[in-house]
Short mmCIF file of C-alpha atoms and ligand atoms in Angstrom, two decimals:
data_model
loop_
_atom_site.label_atom_id
_atom_site.label_comp_id
_atom_site.label_asym_id
_atom_site.label_seq_id
_atom_site.Cartn_x
_atom_site.Cartn_y
_atom_site.Cartn_z
CA MET A 1 -42.22 6.70 55.89
CA ARG A 2 -38.70 7.50 58.22
CA LEU A 3 -39.07 10.27 55.80
CA GLU A 4 -42.67 10.81 57.39
CA LEU A 5 -41.30 9.82 61.35
CA THR A 6 -38.49 13.17 61.08
CA GLU A 7 -41.00 15.15 59.98
CA TYR A 8 -43.96 14.39 61.92
CA GLN A 9 -40.90 14.17 65.42
CA GLY A 10 -39.67 17.87 64.86
CA GLU A 11 -43.79 18.80 64.23
CA TYR A 12 -44.38 17.82 68.38
CA GLN A 13 -41.52 19.50 69.49
CA ARG A 14 -43.04 22.00 68.43
CA ARG A 15 -47.06 21.54 69.57
CA GLY A 16 -47.12 18.78 70.40
CA VAL A 17 -50.17 16.11 70.24
CA THR A 18 -52.30 19.33 68.51
CA GLU A 19 -49.76 20.09 66.34
CA ILE A 20 -49.34 16.32 65.03
CA GLU A 21 -52.86 15.81 64.27
CA GLU A 22 -53.30 19.03 63.02
CA GLU A 23 -50.92 18.23 60.05
CA VAL A 24 -51.87 14.78 59.33
CA GLU A 25 -55.67 16.39 58.95
CA GLU A 26 -54.17 18.77 56.63
CA LYS A 27 -51.41 15.48 54.97
CA ASN A 28 -55.22 13.41 54.45
CA ARG A 29 -57.28 16.49 53.46
CA GLN A 30 -54.39 17.66 50.77
CA ALA A 31 -55.00 13.61 50.23
CA GLY A 32 -58.72 12.97 49.99
CA ARG A 33 -58.28 10.41 52.01
CA SER A 34 -54.96 8.59 54.62
CA LEU A 35 -51.64 7.37 53.48
CA PHE A 36 -49.87 6.22 56.20
CA LEU A 37 -50.87 5.06 59.63
CA VAL A 38 -49.51 7.76 62.27
CA ARG A 39 -49.84 6.56 66.21
CA ILE A 40 -48.52 8.39 69.44
CA ALA A 41 -49.04 6.37 72.28
CA THR A 42 -47.93 6.99 75.65
CA ALA A 43 -44.38 5.56 77.72
CA THR A 44 -46.38 2.40 78.55
CA ASN A 45 -47.71 2.09 75.22
CA THR A 46 -51.62 3.17 75.82
CA THR A 47 -52.72 4.78 71.84
CA LEU A 48 -53.10 8.53 72.28
CA PHE A 49 -53.60 9.40 68.59
CA LEU A 50 -54.04 7.43 65.61
CA ASP A 51 -54.80 7.90 62.78
CA SER A 52 -55.36 4.74 59.29
CA PRO A 53 -56.78 3.98 55.98
CA GLN A 54 -59.78 3.08 57.21
CA SER A 55 -59.81 -0.03 55.46
CA TRP A 56 -55.59 -1.50 57.86
CA ARG A 57 -58.18 -1.21 60.74
CA LYS A 58 -60.58 -4.17 58.91
CA ARG A 59 -57.39 -5.71 57.43
CA PHE A 60 -54.98 -5.02 60.50
CA ASP A 61 -55.65 -5.83 64.29
CA LEU A 62 -54.32 -2.71 65.80
CA ARG A 63 -55.07 -3.28 68.86
CA GLN A 64 -51.43 -5.03 68.34
CA LEU A 65 -48.75 -1.76 68.50
CA GLU A 66 -50.20 -1.60 71.94
CA LYS A 67 -48.44 -5.06 72.99
CA ILE A 68 -45.47 -4.97 71.10
CA VAL A 69 -42.52 -3.40 73.28
CA VAL A 70 -40.43 -1.18 71.24
CA SER A 71 -37.23 -2.01 72.08
CA ASP A 72 -34.64 -0.46 69.49
CA ALA A 73 -35.90 2.47 67.51
CA LYS A 74 -34.70 0.82 64.01
CA GLN A 75 -36.44 -1.71 64.69
CA LEU A 76 -39.33 -3.03 62.00
CA LEU A 77 -42.23 -3.90 62.91
CA ARG A 78 -44.81 -6.19 60.87
CA LEU A 79 -47.92 -6.69 61.71
CA PRO A 80 -49.23 -9.47 58.80
CA ALA A 81 -52.64 -9.11 57.43
CA THR A 82 -55.89 -10.53 60.03
CA ASP A 83 -57.66 -12.04 56.39
CA GLY A 84 -53.50 -14.15 56.55
CA ASP A 85 -53.30 -12.18 53.22
CA GLU A 86 -49.85 -11.43 52.16
CA GLU A 87 -49.80 -7.85 52.80
CA VAL A 88 -48.12 -6.58 55.66
CA LEU A 89 -48.43 -2.94 57.54
CA GLU A 90 -44.65 -2.25 57.82
CA VAL A 91 -44.39 0.50 61.26
CA ALA A 92 -41.42 2.14 61.98
CA SER A 93 -41.07 3.73 65.85
CA SER A 94 -39.80 6.54 67.02
CA PRO A 95 -38.60 7.75 70.83
CA LEU A 96 -40.34 11.46 71.41
CA PRO A 97 -37.82 13.21 74.44
CA ASP A 98 -40.66 12.96 76.64
CA GLY A 99 -41.02 9.47 76.50
CA MET A 100 -43.80 9.25 74.32
CA LEU A 101 -43.53 7.39 71.09
CA LEU A 102 -44.28 8.04 67.42
CA GLN A 103 -45.39 5.25 64.83
CA VAL A 104 -45.40 5.51 60.82
CA GLY A 105 -46.76 2.79 58.91
CA LYS A 106 -47.28 1.94 55.37
CA SER A 107 -48.58 -0.84 53.88
CA THR A 108 -46.38 -3.70 51.19
CA LYS A 109 -49.48 -3.29 49.52
CA GLU A 110 -49.34 -0.62 48.27
CA ARG A 111 -45.43 -1.00 47.41
CA GLU A 112 -46.64 -3.73 45.41
CA ASN A 113 -48.93 -2.31 43.35
CA LEU A 114 -46.19 0.67 42.81
CA LEU A 115 -44.02 -1.72 41.95
CA GLU A 116 -46.47 -3.80 39.27
CA ARG A 117 -47.01 -0.60 37.98
CA PHE A 118 -43.62 -0.81 37.51
CA ARG A 119 -42.92 -3.70 36.02
CA GLU A 120 -46.20 -2.93 33.81
CA THR A 121 -44.86 0.22 32.09
CA PHE A 122 -40.92 -1.29 32.08
CA VAL A 123 -42.91 -4.81 30.11
CA GLY A 124 -45.00 -1.85 28.13
CA VAL A 125 -42.65 0.65 27.36
CA MET A 126 -38.92 0.09 29.25
CA LEU A 127 -38.30 -3.19 27.18
CA PRO A 128 -40.17 -2.07 23.97
CA VAL A 129 -37.61 0.36 23.89
CA LEU A 130 -34.27 -1.15 24.70
CA ILE A 131 -34.90 -4.03 21.90
CA LEU A 132 -35.25 -1.09 19.42
CA SER A 133 -32.48 0.63 20.46
CA VAL A 134 -29.94 -2.36 20.70
CA ALA A 135 -31.70 -3.34 17.78
CA GLY A 136 -30.45 0.57 15.96
CA GLY A 137 -27.98 0.62 17.77
CA THR A 138 -26.85 -2.70 16.02
CA LEU A 139 -28.07 -2.04 12.50
CA LEU A 140 -26.53 1.47 12.39
CA THR A 141 -22.85 -0.02 14.23
CA LEU A 142 -22.94 -2.48 11.25
CA GLN A 143 -23.88 -0.23 8.31
CA ALA A 144 -21.44 2.34 10.21
CA LEU A 145 -18.81 -0.82 10.07
CA ARG A 146 -19.52 -1.77 6.97
CA PRO A 147 -16.64 0.00 4.86
CA LEU A 148 -14.55 -1.10 7.72
CA ARG A 149 -15.18 -4.65 6.15
CA GLY A 150 -14.85 -4.22 3.24
CA LEU A 151 -11.18 -2.45 3.97
CA ILE A 152 -10.57 -5.98 5.83
CA HIS A 153 -12.36 -8.25 2.79
CA THR A 154 -9.67 -6.62 0.42
CA LEU A 155 -6.98 -7.38 2.90
CA ASP A 156 -7.76 -10.72 3.24
CA THR A 157 -8.41 -11.15 -0.26
CA ILE A 158 -4.61 -9.40 -1.09
CA ILE A 159 -3.37 -11.30 1.92
CA THR A 160 -4.82 -14.53 0.10
CA THR A 161 -4.58 -14.28 -4.03
CA GLY A 162 -1.27 -11.88 -3.79
CA ALA A 163 -3.53 -9.51 -5.97
CA LEU A 164 -2.15 -5.75 -5.62
CA THR A 165 -4.81 -5.00 -7.85
CA THR A 166 -8.10 -5.24 -6.04
CA ARG A 167 -9.56 -2.07 -3.83
CA ALA A 168 -11.82 -1.42 -2.06
CA SER A 169 -14.90 -0.11 -2.44
CA VAL A 170 -15.04 3.55 -1.02
CA PRO A 171 -18.10 5.12 0.17
CA ASP A 172 -20.46 7.69 -0.99
CA THR A 173 -20.38 9.62 3.30
CA ARG A 174 -17.34 12.60 2.95
CA ASP A 175 -15.95 10.71 7.33
CA GLU A 176 -13.51 9.74 7.94
CA LEU A 177 -13.98 5.66 7.05
CA ALA A 178 -14.01 6.96 3.24
CA GLU A 179 -10.95 8.77 3.84
CA LEU A 180 -9.42 6.26 5.24
CA THR A 181 -10.41 3.95 2.04
CA ARG A 182 -10.01 6.60 -0.57
CA LEU A 183 -5.92 5.96 1.48
CA PHE A 184 -5.45 2.55 2.03
CA ASN A 185 -6.29 2.37 -1.76
CA ALA A 186 -4.13 5.48 -2.86
CA MET A 187 -1.47 3.05 -0.50
CA LEU A 188 -1.57 -0.35 -2.10
CA GLU A 189 -1.96 2.34 -5.68
CA ARG A 190 1.48 3.19 -4.78
CA ILE A 191 2.80 0.02 -3.13
CA ASN A 192 1.71 -1.58 -6.92
CA LEU A 193 3.15 0.05 -9.10
CA LEU A 194 6.30 0.09 -6.52
CA ILE A 195 6.57 -2.95 -6.88
CA SER A 196 6.20 -3.20 -10.63
CA GLY A 197 9.80 -0.86 -10.92
CA MET A 198 11.00 -3.62 -9.71
CA GLN A 199 9.99 -6.47 -11.55
CA SER A 200 10.51 -4.58 -14.42
CA THR A 201 13.93 -3.31 -13.12
CA LEU A 202 14.34 -7.29 -12.32
CA ASP A 203 13.20 -8.88 -15.41
CA ASN A 204 15.65 -5.71 -17.70
CA VAL A 205 17.94 -6.76 -15.41
CA ALA A 206 18.35 -10.40 -15.94
CA HIS A 207 18.04 -9.81 -20.40
CA ASP A 208 20.82 -7.59 -20.13
CA LEU A 209 22.76 -9.91 -17.84
CA ARG A 210 21.68 -12.72 -20.01
CA THR A 211 23.35 -11.73 -24.07
CA PRO A 212 27.08 -10.72 -22.58
CA MET A 213 25.77 -14.49 -19.56
CA THR A 214 25.69 -15.89 -23.00
CA ARG A 215 28.61 -15.12 -24.95
CA LEU A 216 31.12 -14.82 -22.04
CA ARG A 217 29.88 -19.43 -22.27
CA GLY A 218 29.97 -19.36 -25.73
CA MET A 219 33.42 -17.94 -25.52
CA ALA A 220 34.36 -19.71 -23.25
CA GLU A 221 33.33 -23.32 -25.08
CA ILE A 222 35.26 -22.39 -27.64
CA ALA A 223 38.41 -22.02 -25.80
CA LEU A 224 37.65 -25.55 -23.96
CA GLN A 225 37.31 -26.39 -27.40
CA THR A 226 40.86 -29.13 -27.99
CA GLU A 227 43.04 -27.47 -31.20
CA THR A 228 42.30 -24.27 -30.75
CA PRO A 229 44.75 -22.10 -31.85
CA GLU A 230 46.20 -19.36 -29.27
CA THR A 231 45.68 -16.44 -31.15
CA VAL A 232 41.36 -18.13 -31.23
CA LEU A 233 43.11 -18.77 -27.16
CA ARG A 234 43.55 -15.00 -27.00
CA GLU A 235 40.64 -13.84 -28.83
CA ALA A 236 38.13 -15.79 -26.66
CA LEU A 237 40.36 -14.19 -23.53
CA ALA A 238 39.49 -10.42 -24.63
CA THR A 239 36.19 -10.62 -25.36
CA CYS A 240 35.22 -12.84 -21.77
CA ILE A 241 37.05 -9.90 -19.84
CA GLU A 242 35.00 -7.46 -22.32
CA GLU A 243 31.86 -9.20 -20.83
CA SER A 244 32.72 -9.68 -17.96
CA ASP A 245 33.55 -5.45 -17.77
CA ARG A 246 30.23 -5.43 -19.05
CA ILE A 247 28.67 -7.14 -16.89
CA LEU A 248 29.87 -5.37 -13.76
CA ALA A 249 30.56 -1.88 -15.07
CA MET A 250 26.45 -2.81 -15.27
CA LEU A 251 25.76 -4.20 -11.73
CA ASN A 252 27.58 -0.84 -10.02
CA THR A 253 26.42 1.08 -11.83
CA LEU A 254 22.96 -0.35 -10.48
CA MET A 255 24.54 -0.11 -6.95
CA ASP A 256 25.74 3.43 -7.46
CA ILE A 257 21.86 4.09 -8.45
CA SER A 258 20.93 2.56 -5.87
CA GLU A 259 22.73 4.15 -2.81
CA ALA A 260 22.20 7.94 -3.99
CA GLU A 261 18.87 6.76 -3.90
CA HIS A 262 18.57 5.83 -0.86
CA GLY A 263 21.11 8.30 0.95
CA ALA A 264 24.32 5.96 0.87
CA MET A 265 26.24 7.45 -1.32
CA ARG A 266 29.37 9.00 0.35
CA LEU A 267 30.09 12.33 -1.13
CA GLU A 268 33.59 14.14 -0.97
CA ARG A 269 32.03 17.72 -0.91
CA GLU A 270 33.76 20.25 -2.20
CA LEU A 271 33.96 23.84 -4.04
CA LEU A 272 34.50 22.91 -7.45
CA ASN A 273 35.22 25.26 -10.38
CA ALA A 274 32.75 24.58 -13.01
CA GLN A 275 35.08 25.54 -16.30
CA GLU A 276 37.74 23.23 -15.20
CA LEU A 277 35.21 20.31 -14.53
CA ILE A 278 33.90 21.42 -17.99
CA THR A 279 37.26 21.14 -18.76
CA GLN A 280 37.98 17.81 -18.07
CA ALA A 281 34.56 16.23 -19.21
CA VAL A 282 35.51 18.17 -22.76
CA GLU A 283 38.94 16.32 -22.59
CA ILE A 284 37.48 12.96 -22.99
CA TYR A 285 35.27 13.37 -24.67
CA ARG A 286 37.04 15.86 -27.67
CA ASP A 287 38.10 13.02 -29.80
CA VAL A 288 35.03 10.95 -30.00
CA ALA A 289 33.79 13.82 -30.97
CA GLU A 290 35.67 15.12 -33.16
CA ASP A 291 35.53 11.11 -34.98
CA LYS A 292 32.10 11.71 -35.55
CA VAL A 293 32.17 15.13 -36.53
CA ILE A 294 30.47 16.40 -34.23
CA GLN A 295 31.11 20.58 -32.70
CA LEU A 296 31.41 20.91 -29.22
CA SER A 297 31.38 23.80 -27.81
CA THR A 298 30.89 25.50 -24.43
CA SER A 299 30.32 28.65 -22.96
CA VAL A 300 31.54 28.66 -18.32
CA PRO A 301 32.30 31.32 -16.87
CA PRO A 302 36.27 31.20 -15.32
CA GLU A 303 35.21 32.39 -11.96
CA LEU A 304 32.68 29.74 -10.79
CA PHE A 305 32.89 28.17 -7.76
CA PHE A 306 30.06 25.15 -6.44
CA PRO A 307 30.07 22.35 -3.53
CA ALA A 308 29.85 19.10 -4.66
CA ASP A 309 32.29 15.53 -5.91
CA ARG A 310 34.23 15.86 -7.48
CA ASN A 311 33.85 11.94 -9.06
CA ARG A 312 30.40 12.45 -9.80
CA MET A 313 29.73 15.21 -11.30
CA LEU A 314 32.49 13.85 -13.44
CA GLN A 315 29.99 10.86 -13.95
CA VAL A 316 26.98 12.92 -14.71
CA MET A 317 28.45 16.03 -17.02
CA THR A 318 30.11 12.44 -18.96
CA ASN A 319 26.92 10.47 -18.95
CA LEU A 320 25.35 13.78 -20.33
CA LEU A 321 27.81 14.37 -22.86
CA ASP A 322 27.71 10.80 -23.57
CA ASN A 323 24.38 10.81 -24.42
CA ALA A 324 24.57 14.19 -26.35
CA ILE A 325 27.05 13.00 -28.38
CA LYS A 326 25.65 9.34 -28.87
CA TYR A 327 22.29 10.91 -29.52
CA THR A 328 23.48 12.97 -32.60
CA PRO A 329 24.97 11.81 -36.51
CA SER A 330 28.18 13.38 -37.83
CA GLY A 331 27.99 17.48 -38.00
CA GLY A 332 26.17 18.16 -35.40
CA GLN A 333 26.77 20.04 -32.01
CA VAL A 334 26.63 19.57 -28.43
CA THR A 335 26.86 23.00 -26.74
CA ILE A 336 27.68 22.46 -22.69
CA THR A 337 26.83 26.33 -21.12
CA VAL A 338 27.35 27.20 -17.17
CA THR A 339 24.57 30.04 -15.45
CA GLN A 340 24.46 30.97 -11.84
CA ASN A 341 21.58 32.80 -10.19
CA PRO A 342 21.11 34.04 -6.36
CA HIS A 343 20.96 30.56 -5.80
CA GLN A 344 21.74 27.95 -8.00
CA VAL A 345 24.46 26.88 -10.55
CA VAL A 346 22.63 25.47 -13.61
CA LEU A 347 24.49 23.41 -15.94
CA THR A 348 22.75 22.88 -20.04
CA VAL A 349 24.32 20.05 -22.32
CA THR A 350 22.93 20.95 -24.61
CA ASP A 351 22.94 18.52 -28.67
CA THR A 352 21.28 19.05 -32.75
CA GLY A 353 20.51 15.02 -32.35
CA VAL A 354 17.50 12.75 -32.76
CA GLY A 355 15.41 14.38 -30.08
CA ILE A 356 13.64 12.69 -27.59
CA PRO A 357 10.13 11.03 -28.50
CA SER A 358 7.16 12.68 -26.29
CA GLU A 359 6.34 8.87 -25.02
CA ASP A 360 9.74 8.08 -23.52
CA LEU A 361 10.32 11.43 -22.26
CA PRO A 362 8.25 10.08 -19.33
CA HIS A 363 10.47 7.04 -19.40
CA ILE A 364 13.70 7.82 -19.79
CA TRP A 365 14.68 8.57 -16.20
CA ASP A 366 13.60 4.79 -15.09
CA ARG A 367 16.97 1.69 -14.75
CA LEU A 368 17.61 0.32 -17.78
CA TYR A 369 15.13 2.18 -19.84
CA ARG A 370 16.63 2.24 -23.42
CA GLY A 371 14.39 4.47 -26.40
CA ASP A 372 13.38 2.69 -29.22
CA LYS A 373 15.82 4.86 -31.43
CA SER A 374 18.45 4.16 -29.31
CA ARG A 375 18.34 0.55 -29.74
CA SER A 376 21.24 0.70 -32.38
CA GLN A 377 23.70 2.45 -30.18
CA ARG A 378 25.69 1.64 -27.45
CA GLY A 379 24.48 1.83 -23.61
CA LEU A 380 23.01 0.07 -20.47
CA GLY A 381 19.89 2.55 -20.14
CA LEU A 382 21.37 3.19 -17.20
CA GLY A 383 22.74 6.72 -17.69
CA LEU A 384 20.21 9.01 -17.20
CA SER A 385 19.05 6.88 -13.72
CA LEU A 386 21.60 7.57 -12.37
CA VAL A 387 22.55 11.28 -13.66
CA LYS A 388 19.14 11.42 -11.62
CA ALA A 389 20.52 10.16 -8.76
CA ILE A 390 23.41 11.55 -8.13
CA VAL A 391 21.86 14.84 -9.21
CA GLN A 392 19.57 14.38 -6.64
CA ALA A 393 22.06 13.47 -3.49
CA HIS A 394 23.33 16.89 -4.08
CA ASN A 395 19.47 18.51 -3.48
CA GLY A 396 19.61 19.86 -7.23
CA SER A 397 17.28 18.81 -9.94
CA VAL A 398 17.51 17.59 -13.91
CA THR A 399 15.09 18.38 -16.16
CA VAL A 400 14.98 17.38 -19.71
CA HIS A 401 13.00 19.30 -22.73
CA GLY A 402 13.20 17.63 -26.38
CA MET A 403 12.01 16.96 -29.41
CA SER A 404 11.27 13.69 -31.37
CA GLY A 405 14.34 15.22 -34.35
CA ASN A 406 15.46 18.49 -32.61
CA GLY A 407 17.53 17.64 -30.44
CA ALA A 408 18.02 17.97 -26.43
CA VAL A 409 18.14 19.76 -23.55
CA PHE A 410 18.98 18.54 -20.42
CA THR A 411 19.45 21.23 -17.39
CA LEU A 412 20.96 20.63 -14.10
CA ALA A 413 20.49 22.89 -11.21
CA LEU A 414 22.25 22.47 -8.28
CA PRO A 415 22.64 25.01 -4.53
CA LEU A 416 25.33 27.20 -4.72
CA LEU A 417 25.34 26.61 -0.78
CA PRO A 418 25.21 22.81 1.47
CA LEU A 419 22.12 22.35 3.21
CA PRO A 420 23.40 21.96 6.21
CA ARG A 421 23.50 18.13 7.65
CA ALA A 422 20.71 16.96 9.42
P1 ADP B 1 21.29 4.69 -22.48
O1 ADP B 1 22.82 3.76 -22.28
O2 ADP B 1 20.56 4.45 -23.86
O3 ADP B 1 21.74 5.67 -23.01
P2 ADP B 1 20.00 6.25 -20.75
O4 ADP B 1 19.77 5.85 -19.50
O5 ADP B 1 21.53 7.60 -21.07
O6 ADP B 1 20.49 5.06 -21.41
O7 ADP B 1 19.38 6.86 -21.19
C1 ADP B 1 17.89 6.47 -21.78
C2 ADP B 1 17.50 6.66 -22.88
O8 ADP B 1 17.50 7.94 -22.80
C3 ADP B 1 18.14 6.83 -24.19
O9 ADP B 1 17.79 5.25 -24.18
C4 ADP B 1 18.01 7.88 -25.10
O10 ADP B 1 16.37 7.10 -25.97
C5 ADP B 1 17.05 8.91 -24.82
N1 ADP B 1 18.02 9.98 -25.04
C6 ADP B 1 18.82 10.09 -23.95
N2 ADP B 1 20.00 10.82 -24.21
C7 ADP B 1 19.47 11.53 -25.28
C8 ADP B 1 19.77 12.37 -26.16
N3 ADP B 1 21.20 13.50 -25.45
N4 ADP B 1 19.27 11.96 -27.25
C9 ADP B 1 18.41 11.61 -27.30
N5 ADP B 1 18.06 11.07 -26.97
C10 ADP B 1 18.75 11.03 -25.80
#
């Protein structure tokens, strides 16, 4: 209505009442009927021009418009229907520059009809569309969240039952949720492996401590018995010390391995002469090898230096040498060679002993693991774990080749230059 009013105001300013009359006529012709009430009145509110739909002339007392004085341009006049119906004719007014009055009106019935049509469209079309969208959206969300619910359920089960072997089912899709579920399962797998590794280490430690502890207790009991001869007493005390040493050695080695694995081992790196190191290690085992009639030979270049902790490297070499001699029968050979490539020093300990069965190969580096055939030999099953941990703490690597009955070859590779500290 306001738009029409502004439009007619412009028309009037151009060519006066005639222009408005023509414009109204043209609009009515185009629409096939009158759409608005258009009225022009003099300054004394006498109608000069009036056009309105035919039906409104009967339903509203349009003469009333001559009686209502328009004081405010923003004021909206409301003419009620003469038959008492709820329909109202709303009229907006605008004073024209020459004192005349321009009015445009519209019946509320049309607005009501429009609203009614809108209501019908909304209820008939929009509402079902809305309900369908909400239902579809909910369904899709539920579908999309199913893997998440699976994850939550799996987590819940693990938390309540502690069953780390539970796995979430991976959806057949190639989206992020499928990837997340796969990674979640992989993480569970890893945690499970770590925990079972820790558990078996703990079991093995407990098992391996039990024997020396029982012997220790037995010896102490014997010593406590009255009238124990002094010689027996001394023997019991000596065994007690021996067993305590064994327990201490085991605990110290376990702590060394743990420290080295966690990067907490303090390494006093210096430039080591390979020949000096090997000679020192061989000296320790020369008598043992001789007693067992094992030929011990070395091949080391004289001027080969590499950065490492002297005591830790001696520990590594003596452990490997100890094993080589231990698992090689009389008449066999143990050879240590040292070579160098552009980046590494490579140390090998080769023996002609019993070799390592392929089923033992993946486990020999585990803490407290002992091959079945090695049970007759002394040992804690910690030597190779310590070797590996120390070598890795030096940023090196250790590998083994060996088949049952064909001897074993342990190869260490250590960097020639120390890595810069992080
Ligand atoms: P252990 O105290 O039993 O020697 P290690 O950790 O040093 O413990 O070695 C783990 C296992 O690896 C041994 O029990 C043995 O079965 C195997 N092994 C290690 N070195 C050799 C070798 N030179 N020849 C054959 N088997 C070996």
